[in-house]
Amino acid sequence: VNPGFCEANHVYLRYCSSDGWSGDRMEKSEVGFSFRGARIVEELITTLTTNTTYGPLDPLEAKVLFTGCSAGGRGAMFNMDRVKSRLPNAYGLFDSGWWLTIDPMMRSSSSSSSSQISLVRQAQLGFDLFNASLDESCLASQISSEGWKCFFAPITLPFVETPSLSQVFQYDKFQLFEDTGGLRPPYDGEAAAYAEQFRSSMLQSFAAVADLSQSHKSDDFVVTATGQISIYSPACYDHCSIESSRFALTRPTAPGAEGNASSPTLSELVTQWFFNVRKFLFALYSDALTQTLPRSSIRYHHPSEAANTAKQWTLRYGLSMRAMVSTVLVHADSART
């Protein structure tokens, strides 16, 4: 099921700091809590490289895939280069951490939640509350009052020097829930229109980190190779899969078919990217250009359908590849900020 990483050591870091792994605030804040997420990550690396119970890990020899999902995905992104400075063979896998600076849906219904706070506003409040320790290069590019922008992947990821792969669902379930004021599928009317606007903004945001003009494009996928940044973006309503069986078991399938053995699971895709990138990238381009890869769909549901619908929906994805190898997985837990 998971041949690439079945013999790797897996370190799971439970999320307890409520700051997207970004906080560096020792003293209690006005809400009565300290926020130490960035320091917790630093201490984890220290523990792994010094504690004899765990080896210790040789920082120069260890091959590390540093991953996270949701808040963990954003936290892995924020801390990636700092981890890389201590573990030179570390690389990043960021799942569902791609926040957008899109305005929330303004609902005409009187049922709209009066307590709705946009992700932009949450980032603005959290930046000071957490004393956020984000990517240093990104922070240096912003004026002091706008450091909060580095909470957003399209702004901060171009400054991350470590090679990484991001999984980005075009209908991200968490963000759509937040931005629609707590609505869940099935969407119709203004919510359905907003979901399509959201997806369009998600696709446009990739242009901030990759040269899409050099990509191969079709109705189903985009292939792009830009710098150190890789993106896999299913056109699905979901949020996080690397912590579930979907990581290894969900395979894109042709419409009306039970399965398509030539279409990768995310586990297979990550393994190919991680261990043998050039061969995989060549094969992907060949399939795309010769039309041997059929129009793909996947058993996730579209936001116009109820959440328990098991129909097939179109899968569109963008990929860019960079090589890396691994013997150690370090995974940051996920939860809401």
Coordinates of C-alpha atoms in Angstrom, one line a residue:
V1 CA 0.0 0.0 0.0
N2 CA 2.8 2.4 0.9
P3 CA 6.1 0.9 -0.5
G4 CA 8.0 4.1 -0.6
F5 CA 7.7 4.9 3.1
C6 CA 6.8 1.6 4.8
E7 CA 10.2 1.3 6.3
A8 CA 10.6 5.0 7.3
N9 CA 10.5 6.1 10.9
H10 CA 7.4 8.2 11.5
V11 CA 7.4 11.0 14.1
Y12 CA 3.9 12.5 14.8
L13 CA 3.8 15.9 16.6
R14 CA 0.5 16.5 18.3
Y15 CA -1.0 20.0 17.7
C16 CA -1.5 21.8 21.0
S17 CA -0.4 25.4 20.4
S18 CA -3.4 26.7 18.4
D19 CA -1.2 29.1 16.4
G20 CA -0.5 27.2 13.1
W21 CA 2.9 26.2 14.6
S22 CA 3.9 29.9 14.3
G23 CA 3.8 31.3 17.8
D24 CA 6.8 32.6 19.8
R25 CA 5.0 34.2 22.8
M26 CA 6.2 33.1 26.2
E27 CA 4.1 35.4 28.3
K28 CA 0.4 34.9 28.5
S29 CA -1.6 37.0 26.0
E30 CA -4.7 39.0 26.7
V31 CA -6.7 35.8 26.1
G32 CA -4.8 34.1 28.9
F33 CA -2.6 31.7 26.8
S34 CA 1.0 31.4 25.6
F35 CA 1.6 30.5 22.0
R36 CA 4.8 28.5 21.4
G37 CA 4.2 26.6 18.2
A38 CA 7.5 27.6 16.5
R39 CA 9.5 26.8 19.6
I40 CA 7.8 23.4 19.9
V41 CA 9.1 22.6 16.3
E42 CA 12.6 23.7 17.3
E43 CA 12.5 21.5 20.4
L44 CA 11.3 18.5 18.4
I45 CA 14.3 18.7 16.1
T46 CA 16.6 19.1 19.1
T47 CA 15.0 16.0 20.7
L48 CA 15.4 13.9 17.6
T49 CA 19.0 14.9 17.1
T50 CA 20.1 14.5 20.8
N51 CA 17.9 12.0 22.6
T52 CA 19.6 8.6 22.6
T53 CA 16.2 6.9 23.0
Y54 CA 15.5 7.8 19.3
G55 CA 18.9 7.0 17.9
P56 CA 19.8 9.9 18.0
L57 CA 19.0 11.2 14.5
D58 CA 22.2 12.1 12.5
P59 CA 21.4 15.6 11.2
L60 CA 23.7 15.2 8.2
E61 CA 22.7 11.7 7.2
A62 CA 19.0 11.6 7.9
K63 CA 16.7 12.0 4.9
V64 CA 13.5 13.7 6.1
L65 CA 10.1 14.4 4.7
F66 CA 8.6 17.2 6.9
T67 CA 4.8 17.1 6.5
G68 CA 1.6 18.7 7.8
C69 CA -2.1 18.9 7.1
S70 CA -4.3 21.9 7.5
A71 CA -2.8 24.0 10.3
G72 CA 0.0 21.5 10.3
G73 CA 0.5 22.1 6.6
R74 CA 0.8 25.8 7.1
G75 CA 3.1 25.3 10.0
A76 CA 5.3 23.0 8.1
M77 CA 5.6 25.7 5.4
F78 CA 6.4 28.4 7.9
N79 CA 9.1 26.4 9.6
M80 CA 10.4 24.5 6.6
D81 CA 13.6 26.5 6.0
R82 CA 14.5 26.5 9.7
V83 CA 14.1 22.8 9.8
K84 CA 16.2 22.5 6.6
S85 CA 19.0 24.5 8.3
R86 CA 19.3 21.9 11.0
L87 CA 18.4 18.8 8.9
P88 CA 20.0 19.5 5.5
N89 CA 18.2 16.6 3.8
A90 CA 14.7 17.7 4.7
Y91 CA 12.0 18.4 2.2
G92 CA 8.3 19.5 2.6
L93 CA 4.9 18.0 1.9
F94 CA 2.2 20.5 2.7
D95 CA -1.4 19.3 2.6
S96 CA -4.4 21.7 2.6
G97 CA -2.5 24.7 4.0
W98 CA -3.2 27.0 1.1
W99 CA -5.1 29.9 2.5
L100 CA -6.5 32.5 0.1
T101 CA -7.0 36.3 0.7
I102 CA -10.4 36.1 -0.8
D103 CA -13.3 38.0 0.6
P104 CA -15.9 35.8 2.4
M105 CA -19.3 35.4 0.8
M106 CA -21.8 38.2 1.8
R107 CA -25.0 36.3 2.4
S108 CA -28.2 38.0 1.6
S109 CA -30.1 35.7 4.0
S110 CA -30.9 36.9 7.5
S111 CA -29.4 33.6 8.8
S112 CA -25.9 34.8 8.0
S113 CA -23.7 34.5 11.1
S114 CA -22.9 37.8 12.7
S115 CA -19.7 36.3 14.2
Q116 CA -18.2 35.4 10.9
I117 CA -14.5 36.5 10.7
S118 CA -12.6 36.3 7.4
L119 CA -9.3 34.4 7.3
V120 CA -7.6 37.7 6.5
R121 CA -8.9 39.1 9.7
Q122 CA -8.0 36.0 11.6
A123 CA -4.4 36.3 10.2
Q124 CA -4.2 40.0 11.2
L125 CA -5.3 39.2 14.7
G126 CA -3.2 36.1 15.1
F127 CA 0.0 37.7 13.9
D128 CA 0.2 40.0 16.9
L129 CA -1.5 37.6 19.3
F130 CA 0.9 34.8 18.6
N131 CA 4.0 37.0 18.1
A132 CA 4.2 34.9 14.9
S133 CA 7.5 33.6 13.8
L134 CA 6.9 33.1 10.1
D135 CA 9.4 32.7 7.2
E136 CA 12.0 35.3 7.7
S137 CA 12.5 36.2 4.1
C138 CA 8.8 36.7 3.6
L139 CA 8.5 38.9 6.6
A140 CA 11.4 41.0 5.4
S141 CA 9.5 41.6 2.1
Q142 CA 6.5 43.1 3.9
I143 CA 6.1 46.4 5.7
S144 CA 5.9 45.9 9.5
S145 CA 2.1 46.3 9.6
E146 CA 1.5 43.6 7.0
G147 CA 3.6 40.7 8.2
W148 CA 0.4 38.8 8.6
K149 CA 0.3 38.3 4.8
C150 CA 3.0 35.7 5.3
F151 CA 0.3 33.4 6.8
F152 CA -0.9 32.9 3.2
A153 CA 0.8 30.3 0.9
P154 CA 0.8 32.3 -2.4
I155 CA 2.7 35.1 -0.5
T156 CA 5.1 33.1 1.7
L157 CA 5.8 30.0 -0.5
P158 CA 8.0 31.8 -3.1
F159 CA 10.4 32.6 -0.2
V160 CA 10.7 29.0 1.0
E161 CA 13.9 27.7 -0.5
T162 CA 13.4 24.1 0.4
P163 CA 11.8 21.9 -2.3
S164 CA 8.2 21.1 -1.4
L165 CA 5.0 19.5 -2.7
S166 CA 1.7 21.1 -1.8
Q167 CA -1.7 19.4 -2.1
V168 CA -4.4 22.0 -2.7
F169 CA -8.0 21.1 -3.0
Q170 CA -9.7 23.6 -5.4
Y171 CA -12.9 23.4 -3.3
D172 CA -11.1 23.4 0.1
K173 CA -13.7 22.2 2.6
F174 CA -12.3 24.2 5.6
Q175 CA -12.0 27.5 3.7
L176 CA -15.4 27.2 2.0
F177 CA -17.0 26.5 5.4
E178 CA -15.3 29.5 6.9
D179 CA -16.0 31.8 3.9
T180 CA -19.6 30.9 3.5
G181 CA -20.4 31.5 7.2
G182 CA -20.7 27.8 8.1
L183 CA -22.6 26.4 5.1
R184 CA -22.1 22.8 4.0
P185 CA -23.0 21.1 0.8
P186 CA -25.2 20.8 -1.1
Y187 CA -24.6 24.3 -2.3
D188 CA -27.0 26.1 -4.6
G189 CA -27.6 29.7 -5.6
E190 CA -25.2 32.3 -4.2
A191 CA -23.2 29.6 -2.3
A192 CA -22.7 27.6 -5.5
A193 CA -21.6 30.7 -7.4
Y194 CA -19.2 31.6 -4.5
A195 CA -17.7 28.1 -4.6
E196 CA -16.9 28.5 -8.3
Q197 CA -15.5 31.9 -7.7
F198 CA -13.4 30.4 -4.9
R199 CA -12.1 27.6 -7.2
S200 CA -11.2 30.2 -9.9
S201 CA -9.2 32.2 -7.3
M202 CA -7.5 29.1 -6.1
L203 CA -6.3 28.3 -9.6
Q204 CA -5.2 31.9 -10.2
S205 CA -3.2 31.9 -7.0
F206 CA -0.9 29.3 -8.4
A207 CA 0.4 31.9 -10.8
A208 CA 1.9 33.7 -7.9
V209 CA 4.3 30.8 -7.3
A210 CA 4.7 29.1 -10.7
D211 CA 5.1 30.2 -14.3
L212 CA 1.9 28.7 -15.7
S213 CA 2.7 30.0 -19.2
Q214 CA 5.3 27.3 -19.4
S215 CA 2.9 24.6 -18.3
H216 CA 1.1 21.9 -20.2
K217 CA -2.7 22.5 -19.8
S218 CA -5.9 20.7 -20.5
D219 CA -9.4 20.6 -19.0
D220 CA -8.2 18.1 -16.4
F221 CA -4.7 19.2 -15.3
V222 CA -1.8 21.6 -15.5
V223 CA 1.8 20.4 -15.4
T224 CA 4.3 23.0 -14.3
A225 CA 7.9 23.0 -13.1
T226 CA 9.0 26.2 -11.4
G227 CA 11.9 26.5 -9.0
Q228 CA 11.5 24.4 -5.9
I229 CA 7.7 24.5 -5.8
S230 CA 5.4 21.5 -6.7
I231 CA 1.6 21.6 -6.6
Y232 CA -1.0 18.8 -6.8
S233 CA -4.5 20.3 -7.0
P234 CA -7.5 18.1 -7.3
A235 CA -10.8 19.8 -8.4
C236 CA -12.6 18.3 -5.4
Y237 CA -14.4 19.3 -2.2
D238 CA -12.1 18.0 0.6
H239 CA -9.5 19.0 3.1
C240 CA -6.5 16.9 4.1
S241 CA -5.9 13.3 3.0
I242 CA -2.4 12.4 4.1
E243 CA -3.7 11.5 7.5
S244 CA -6.3 9.1 6.1
S245 CA -6.6 6.0 4.0
R246 CA -7.4 8.2 1.0
F247 CA -3.7 9.0 0.8
A248 CA -2.9 5.5 -0.3
L249 CA -6.2 4.1 -1.5
T250 CA -8.0 6.8 -3.5
R251 CA -7.2 6.5 -7.2
P252 CA -8.5 8.8 -10.1
T253 CA -10.8 6.8 -12.3
A254 CA -12.2 7.3 -15.8
P255 CA -15.9 8.2 -15.9
G256 CA -18.0 5.0 -15.7
A257 CA -15.0 2.8 -14.9
E258 CA -14.2 1.0 -11.6
G259 CA -10.6 2.1 -11.7
N260 CA -7.7 3.1 -13.8
A261 CA -4.4 1.5 -12.8
S262 CA -2.4 4.1 -14.7
S263 CA -3.7 6.9 -12.5
P264 CA -1.7 7.5 -9.3
T265 CA -2.9 7.6 -5.7
L266 CA -1.5 10.5 -3.8
S267 CA 0.9 8.0 -2.1
E268 CA 2.2 6.9 -5.4
L269 CA 2.5 10.4 -6.7
V270 CA 4.5 11.5 -3.6
T271 CA 6.7 8.5 -3.8
Q272 CA 7.5 9.2 -7.4
W273 CA 8.2 12.8 -6.7
F274 CA 10.3 12.0 -3.7
F275 CA 12.5 9.2 -5.1
N276 CA 12.6 9.4 -8.9
V277 CA 11.4 12.8 -10.1
R278 CA 12.8 13.0 -13.6
K279 CA 11.4 9.7 -14.7
F280 CA 8.0 10.5 -13.3
L281 CA 7.9 14.0 -14.8
F282 CA 8.8 12.6 -18.2
A283 CA 6.1 9.9 -18.0
L284 CA 3.5 12.5 -16.9
Y285 CA 4.3 14.8 -19.8
S286 CA 4.2 11.8 -22.2
D287 CA 0.8 10.7 -21.0
A288 CA -0.6 14.2 -21.2
L289 CA 0.7 15.0 -24.7
T290 CA -0.2 11.7 -26.3
Q291 CA -3.7 11.6 -24.8
T292 CA -3.0 8.2 -23.2
L293 CA -4.2 9.5 -19.8
P294 CA -8.0 9.5 -20.0
R295 CA -10.2 12.3 -18.8
S296 CA -9.9 11.7 -15.1
S297 CA -12.4 11.8 -12.2
I298 CA -12.2 10.8 -8.6
R299 CA -14.6 9.6 -6.0
Y300 CA -14.8 12.9 -4.1
H301 CA -18.0 15.0 -4.2
H302 CA -18.5 18.4 -5.8
P303 CA -19.8 21.2 -3.6
S304 CA -23.2 21.1 -5.4
E305 CA -23.8 17.7 -3.9
A306 CA -24.4 16.4 -0.4
A307 CA -21.3 15.4 1.6
N308 CA -22.2 11.7 1.6
T309 CA -22.5 11.5 -2.2
A310 CA -20.1 9.0 -3.7
K311 CA -20.3 10.1 -7.3
Q312 CA -17.3 10.7 -9.6
W313 CA -16.2 14.2 -10.3
T314 CA -13.6 15.7 -12.5
L315 CA -10.1 15.8 -11.2
R316 CA -7.8 18.6 -12.3
Y317 CA -4.4 18.9 -11.0
G318 CA -1.2 20.8 -11.4
L319 CA 2.2 19.3 -10.8
S320 CA 5.8 20.4 -10.7
M321 CA 8.6 18.1 -9.6
R322 CA 11.9 18.2 -7.7
A323 CA 13.9 15.2 -6.5
M324 CA 14.4 14.1 -2.9
V325 CA 14.8 10.9 -0.8
S326 CA 13.6 10.0 2.6
T327 CA 14.1 7.6 5.6
V328 CA 12.3 9.7 8.2
L329 CA 8.8 11.3 8.2
V330 CA 8.1 14.1 10.6
H331 CA 4.5 15.1 10.6
A332 CA 2.8 18.1 12.3
D333 CA -0.7 17.5 13.5
S334 CA -3.7 19.4 12.1
A335 CA -6.4 21.4 13.6
R336 CA -8.0 24.8 13.3
T337 CA -6.0 27.8 14.3

